[in-house]
Coordinates of C-alpha atoms in Angstrom, one line a residue:
Chain A
M212 CA -32.1 22.9 -9.4
T213 CA -30.3 20.1 -11.2
N214 CA -27.0 19.9 -13.1
S215 CA -27.2 19.9 -16.8
T216 CA -24.5 17.2 -16.8
R217 CA -25.0 14.6 -14.2
C218 CA -22.0 13.5 -12.1
A219 CA -20.8 9.9 -12.6
A220 CA -22.6 8.8 -9.5
C221 CA -26.0 10.0 -10.5
K222 CA -25.5 8.7 -14.0
Q223 CA -24.8 5.2 -12.7
L224 CA -27.5 5.4 -10.1
R225 CA -29.9 6.7 -12.8
R226 CA -31.2 9.6 -10.9
R227 CA -31.4 13.4 -11.0
C228 CA -28.2 15.1 -10.0
P229 CA -29.0 18.1 -7.8
S230 CA -26.8 21.2 -7.7
D231 CA -25.7 20.3 -4.2
C232 CA -25.0 16.6 -5.0
I233 CA -22.4 15.4 -2.6
F234 CA -20.7 13.2 -5.2
L235 CA -20.5 15.8 -7.9
P236 CA -17.1 17.5 -7.0
Y237 CA -15.4 14.1 -6.6
F238 CA -16.9 11.9 -9.2
P239 CA -17.0 13.9 -12.4
P240 CA -18.9 12.5 -15.4
Y241 CA -15.7 12.1 -17.5
N242 CA -14.3 9.4 -15.2
P243 CA -17.1 6.8 -14.7
Q244 CA -14.6 4.2 -13.5
R245 CA -13.9 6.1 -10.4
F246 CA -17.4 5.9 -9.1
S247 CA -18.0 2.5 -10.5
Y248 CA -15.1 1.0 -8.5
V249 CA -16.1 2.7 -5.1
H250 CA -19.7 1.8 -5.7
R251 CA -18.8 -1.8 -6.3
I252 CA -16.8 -2.1 -3.1
Y253 CA -18.5 0.2 -0.7
G254 CA -21.9 1.0 -2.1
A255 CA -23.2 4.5 -2.9
S256 CA -24.9 5.0 0.4
N257 CA -21.7 4.2 2.4
V258 CA -19.6 6.5 0.2
G259 CA -22.1 9.3 0.7
K260 CA -22.0 8.8 4.5
M261 CA -18.2 8.7 4.5
L262 CA -18.0 12.0 2.6
Q263 CA -20.6 13.6 4.8
Q264 CA -18.9 12.8 8.0
V265 CA -15.7 14.8 7.3
E266 CA -15.1 18.5 6.7
E267 CA -15.6 19.6 3.1
H268 CA -11.9 20.4 2.5
E269 CA -11.1 16.7 3.4
R270 CA -13.7 15.1 1.1
G271 CA -11.4 15.1 -1.9
N272 CA -8.9 13.0 0.0
V273 CA -11.6 10.7 1.2
A274 CA -12.8 10.1 -2.4
D275 CA -9.2 9.6 -3.6
S276 CA -8.4 7.1 -0.9
L277 CA -11.6 5.2 -1.3
Y278 CA -10.9 4.9 -5.0
Y279 CA -7.4 3.7 -4.4
E280 CA -8.6 1.1 -1.9
A281 CA -11.4 0.0 -4.2
Y282 CA -9.0 -0.3 -7.1
C283 CA -6.6 -2.4 -5.0
R284 CA -9.5 -4.6 -3.9
I285 CA -10.7 -5.2 -7.4
E286 CA -7.2 -6.0 -8.6
D287 CA -6.6 -8.3 -5.6
P288 CA -10.0 -9.6 -4.2
I289 CA -8.4 -11.5 -1.4
Y290 CA -5.9 -9.0 0.1
G291 CA -6.8 -5.6 -1.5
C292 CA -4.4 -2.9 -0.4
V293 CA -3.4 -4.9 2.7
G294 CA -1.3 -7.0 0.3
I295 CA 0.6 -3.8 -0.6
I296 CA 1.1 -3.1 3.1
T297 CA 2.5 -6.6 3.7
V298 CA 4.9 -6.3 0.8
L299 CA 6.1 -2.9 2.0
H300 CA 6.7 -4.2 5.5
E301 CA 8.8 -7.1 4.0
E302 CA 10.8 -4.6 1.9
I303 CA 11.5 -2.4 4.9
Y304 CA 12.7 -5.4 6.8
H305 CA 15.0 -6.4 3.9
L306 CA 16.4 -2.9 3.5
Q307 CA 17.0 -2.5 7.3
Y308 CA 18.9 -5.8 7.2
Q309 CA 21.0 -4.7 4.2
L310 CA 21.7 -1.3 5.9
A311 CA 22.8 -3.0 9.1
K312 CA 25.1 -5.2 7.1
I313 CA 26.7 -2.3 5.2
Q314 CA 27.1 -0.3 8.4
A315 CA 28.9 -3.2 9.9
Q316 CA 31.2 -3.4 6.9
I317 CA 31.9 0.4 7.1
D318 CA 32.8 0.0 10.8
L319 CA 35.1 -2.9 9.9
L320 CA 36.8 -0.9 7.1
K321 CA 37.3 2.1 9.4
A322 CA 38.7 -0.1 12.2
H323 CA 40.9 -2.2 9.8
P324 CA 41.6 -0.4 6.5
P325 CA 42.2 -3.1 3.8
L326 CA 45.9 -4.0 3.2
Q327 CA 45.2 -5.4 -0.3
G328 CA 42.5 -2.8 -1.2
L329 CA 41.8 -3.9 -4.7
E330 CA 40.8 -7.5 -4.0
Y331 CA 39.0 -6.8 -0.8
S332 CA 36.9 -3.9 -2.1
A333 CA 36.0 -5.8 -5.3
N334 CA 34.5 -8.5 -3.2
L335 CA 32.6 -5.9 -1.1
L336 CA 31.2 -4.2 -4.2
A337 CA 30.2 -7.5 -5.6
D338 CA 28.3 -8.2 -2.4
Q339 CA 26.6 -4.8 -2.6
N340 CA 25.2 -5.4 -6.1
G341 CA 22.0 -6.9 -4.7
V342 CA 21.4 -4.0 -2.3
Y343 CA 19.2 -1.8 -4.5
A344 CA 15.6 -2.9 -4.3
S345 CA 13.1 -1.7 -6.8
S346 CA 11.4 1.6 -6.0
P347 CA 8.4 1.7 -3.7
S348 CA 6.1 2.5 -6.6
S349 CA 6.6 -1.0 -7.9
F350 CA 4.6 -2.3 -4.9
G351 CA 1.0 -1.8 -6.0
P352 CA -0.1 1.3 -7.9
S353 CA 1.6 4.5 -6.8
I354 CA -0.8 6.6 -4.7
H355 CA -0.3 9.6 -6.9
C356 CA -0.9 8.0 -10.3
L357 CA -4.5 7.1 -9.6
Y358 CA -5.7 10.6 -8.6
Chain B
M126 CA -25.5 -21.3 11.6
G127 CA -23.0 -20.2 14.2
A128 CA -21.6 -22.2 17.0
G129 CA -24.3 -24.4 18.5
N130 CA -27.7 -23.0 17.5
S131 CA -26.9 -19.3 18.0
P132 CA -26.9 -17.1 15.0
C133 CA -23.6 -15.7 13.7
A134 CA -22.7 -12.1 14.5
S135 CA -23.8 -11.0 11.1
C136 CA -27.3 -12.5 11.3
K137 CA -27.7 -11.2 14.8
L138 CA -26.9 -7.7 13.7
L139 CA -29.0 -7.9 10.6
R140 CA -31.8 -9.5 12.7
R141 CA -32.4 -12.4 10.4
R142 CA -32.4 -16.2 10.5
C143 CA -28.9 -17.7 10.3
A144 CA -29.1 -20.4 7.7
K145 CA -27.0 -23.5 7.8
D146 CA -25.0 -22.4 4.8
C147 CA -24.8 -18.8 5.9
V148 CA -21.8 -17.3 4.1
F149 CA -20.8 -15.1 7.1
S150 CA -21.0 -17.6 9.9
P151 CA -17.5 -19.2 9.5
Y152 CA -15.9 -15.8 9.7
F153 CA -18.1 -13.8 12.0
P154 CA -18.8 -15.9 15.1
S155 CA -21.3 -14.7 17.6
D156 CA -18.8 -14.1 20.3
N157 CA -17.2 -11.2 18.3
P158 CA -20.0 -8.8 17.2
H159 CA -17.6 -5.9 16.8
K160 CA -15.8 -7.6 13.9
F161 CA -18.8 -7.7 11.7
A162 CA -20.1 -4.3 12.9
I163 CA -17.0 -2.6 11.6
V164 CA -17.0 -4.2 8.2
H165 CA -20.7 -3.7 7.8
K166 CA -20.3 0.0 8.6
V167 CA -17.6 0.5 6.0
F168 CA -18.5 -2.0 3.2
G169 CA -22.1 -3.1 3.9
A170 CA -23.3 -6.6 4.4
S171 CA -24.5 -7.0 0.9
N172 CA -21.1 -6.1 -0.6
I173 CA -19.2 -8.3 1.8
S174 CA -21.5 -11.2 0.9
K175 CA -20.9 -10.6 -2.9
M176 CA -17.1 -10.4 -2.3
L177 CA -17.0 -13.6 -0.3
Q178 CA -19.2 -15.5 -2.8
E179 CA -16.9 -14.6 -5.7
L180 CA -14.0 -16.3 -3.9
P181 CA -13.2 -20.0 -3.4
V182 CA -14.0 -21.1 0.1
H183 CA -10.3 -21.6 1.1
Q184 CA -9.5 -17.9 0.3
R185 CA -12.4 -16.4 2.2
G186 CA -10.8 -16.4 5.6
D187 CA -7.9 -14.2 4.3
A188 CA -10.3 -11.9 2.5
V189 CA -12.3 -11.4 5.7
S190 CA -9.1 -10.6 7.6
S191 CA -8.0 -8.0 5.1
L192 CA -11.5 -6.5 5.0
V193 CA -11.5 -6.2 8.8
Y194 CA -8.1 -4.6 8.7
E195 CA -9.2 -2.1 6.1
A196 CA -12.4 -1.3 7.9
N197 CA -10.5 -0.7 11.1
A198 CA -8.0 1.5 9.4
R199 CA -10.9 3.5 7.9
M200 CA -12.6 3.9 11.3
K201 CA -9.3 5.2 12.8
D202 CA -8.6 7.5 9.9
P203 CA -11.9 8.4 8.1
V204 CA -10.0 10.5 5.6
Y205 CA -7.1 8.3 4.4
G206 CA -7.9 4.8 5.8
C207 CA -5.2 2.3 4.7
V208 CA -3.8 4.7 2.2
G209 CA -2.3 6.7 5.1
A210 CA -0.3 3.6 6.2
I211 CA 0.8 2.9 2.6
S212 CA 2.0 6.4 2.1
Y213 CA 4.0 6.3 5.4
L214 CA 5.6 2.9 4.5
Q215 CA 6.5 4.0 1.0
N216 CA 8.3 7.0 2.5
Q217 CA 10.1 4.7 4.9
V218 CA 11.3 2.6 2.0
S219 CA 12.5 5.7 0.1
Q220 CA 14.5 6.9 3.1
L221 CA 16.1 3.5 3.7
Q222 CA 17.1 3.2 0.0
M223 CA 18.7 6.7 0.3
Q224 CA 20.5 5.6 3.5
L225 CA 21.8 2.5 1.7
A226 CA 23.0 4.6 -1.2
L227 CA 24.9 6.9 1.1
A228 CA 26.4 4.0 3.0
Q229 CA 27.5 2.5 -0.3
A230 CA 29.1 5.8 -1.3
E231 CA 30.9 5.9 2.0
I232 CA 32.4 2.5 1.4
L233 CA 33.6 3.6 -2.0
C234 CA 35.1 6.7 -0.4
I235 CA 36.9 4.7 2.2
Q236 CA 38.2 2.4 -0.5
M237 CA 39.5 5.3 -2.6
Q238 CA 41.1 6.9 0.4
S239 CA 43.0 3.7 1.2
Q240 CA 44.4 3.4 -2.3
D241 CA 48.0 4.7 -2.3
Q242 CA 49.1 4.0 -5.8
P243 CA 48.0 6.1 -8.8
T244 CA 48.0 2.9 -11.0
A245 CA 45.0 1.9 -9.1
L246 CA 43.0 4.1 -11.5
T247 CA 43.5 1.7 -14.3
S248 CA 42.8 -1.3 -12.2
P249 CA 39.7 -3.5 -12.6
L250 CA 38.5 -2.0 -9.3
H251 CA 38.4 1.4 -11.0
E252 CA 36.2 0.1 -13.8
L253 CA 33.9 -1.6 -11.4
V254 CA 33.7 1.6 -9.3
A255 CA 33.1 3.8 -12.4
D256 CA 30.3 1.5 -13.6
D257 CA 28.7 1.3 -10.2
K258 CA 28.6 5.1 -9.9
S259 CA 25.6 4.9 -12.3
F260 CA 23.6 3.9 -9.3
F261 CA 23.4 7.6 -8.3
F262 CA 21.3 8.1 -11.5
S263 CA 19.4 4.9 -11.3
D264 CA 15.6 5.0 -11.6
N265 CA 15.5 2.9 -8.5
L266 CA 16.5 5.8 -6.3
N267 CA 13.4 7.9 -6.4
Y268 CA 14.5 10.6 -4.0
F269 CA 15.9 12.8 -6.9

């Protein structure tokens, strides 16, 4: 028995879409880009194997993560989503450094409360203006927006 | 062709002749068969070859390294692959940003507590503090 509307995978592979097609639940016909991207990077056969090797309740997550990685790889053919991981590591290092700096300033303030509070704190606040990094979602596409 | 006359790891695994201009041989030497086996399992030799051929030669080494990384991540975590690591790191960044915001607030509190004179409220410091309180509502702090 076949589906009246083929899934995106079977449409692109130009084949019949059986009722138990493994791609059907995760690559619906109204989103052809989703399968197109994973097919381009992994190949239909590999995607099918990766879906089959996990429990059914996990297959949606597999399809989503494969699409995310394929999307990143097409956007950045050299580094793919590894580029995002690198940037996140750098951001974490930067934030940890800033946090350590501020903690040291807090300890100093507690040990030696400022005598001329206005001037000293204005300098401190000016120093803190560069603290706030952009949100994590600015490093590559947010995981949630692609699903 | 790989080192000497031996085929590269890719051609060994694929059981074919390793040509002189084999696209895989600079990046998959015969002494590390596991490296190609992993990327072949996840991406497929044909897709790897296409991806490498679309890149200038000087960028292919980095591309192979990142593909190997992703393939390893997918083997270790068949459900989420690299996405699991990205999700974890994004959470870490959020937490650190929150800690920084709290530390900044603590500095402001300490400063306010140390001010003795009520006229301090009309000082330039007060204006600076009032403006900077907008950081609590900034889009950069995505923990709200």
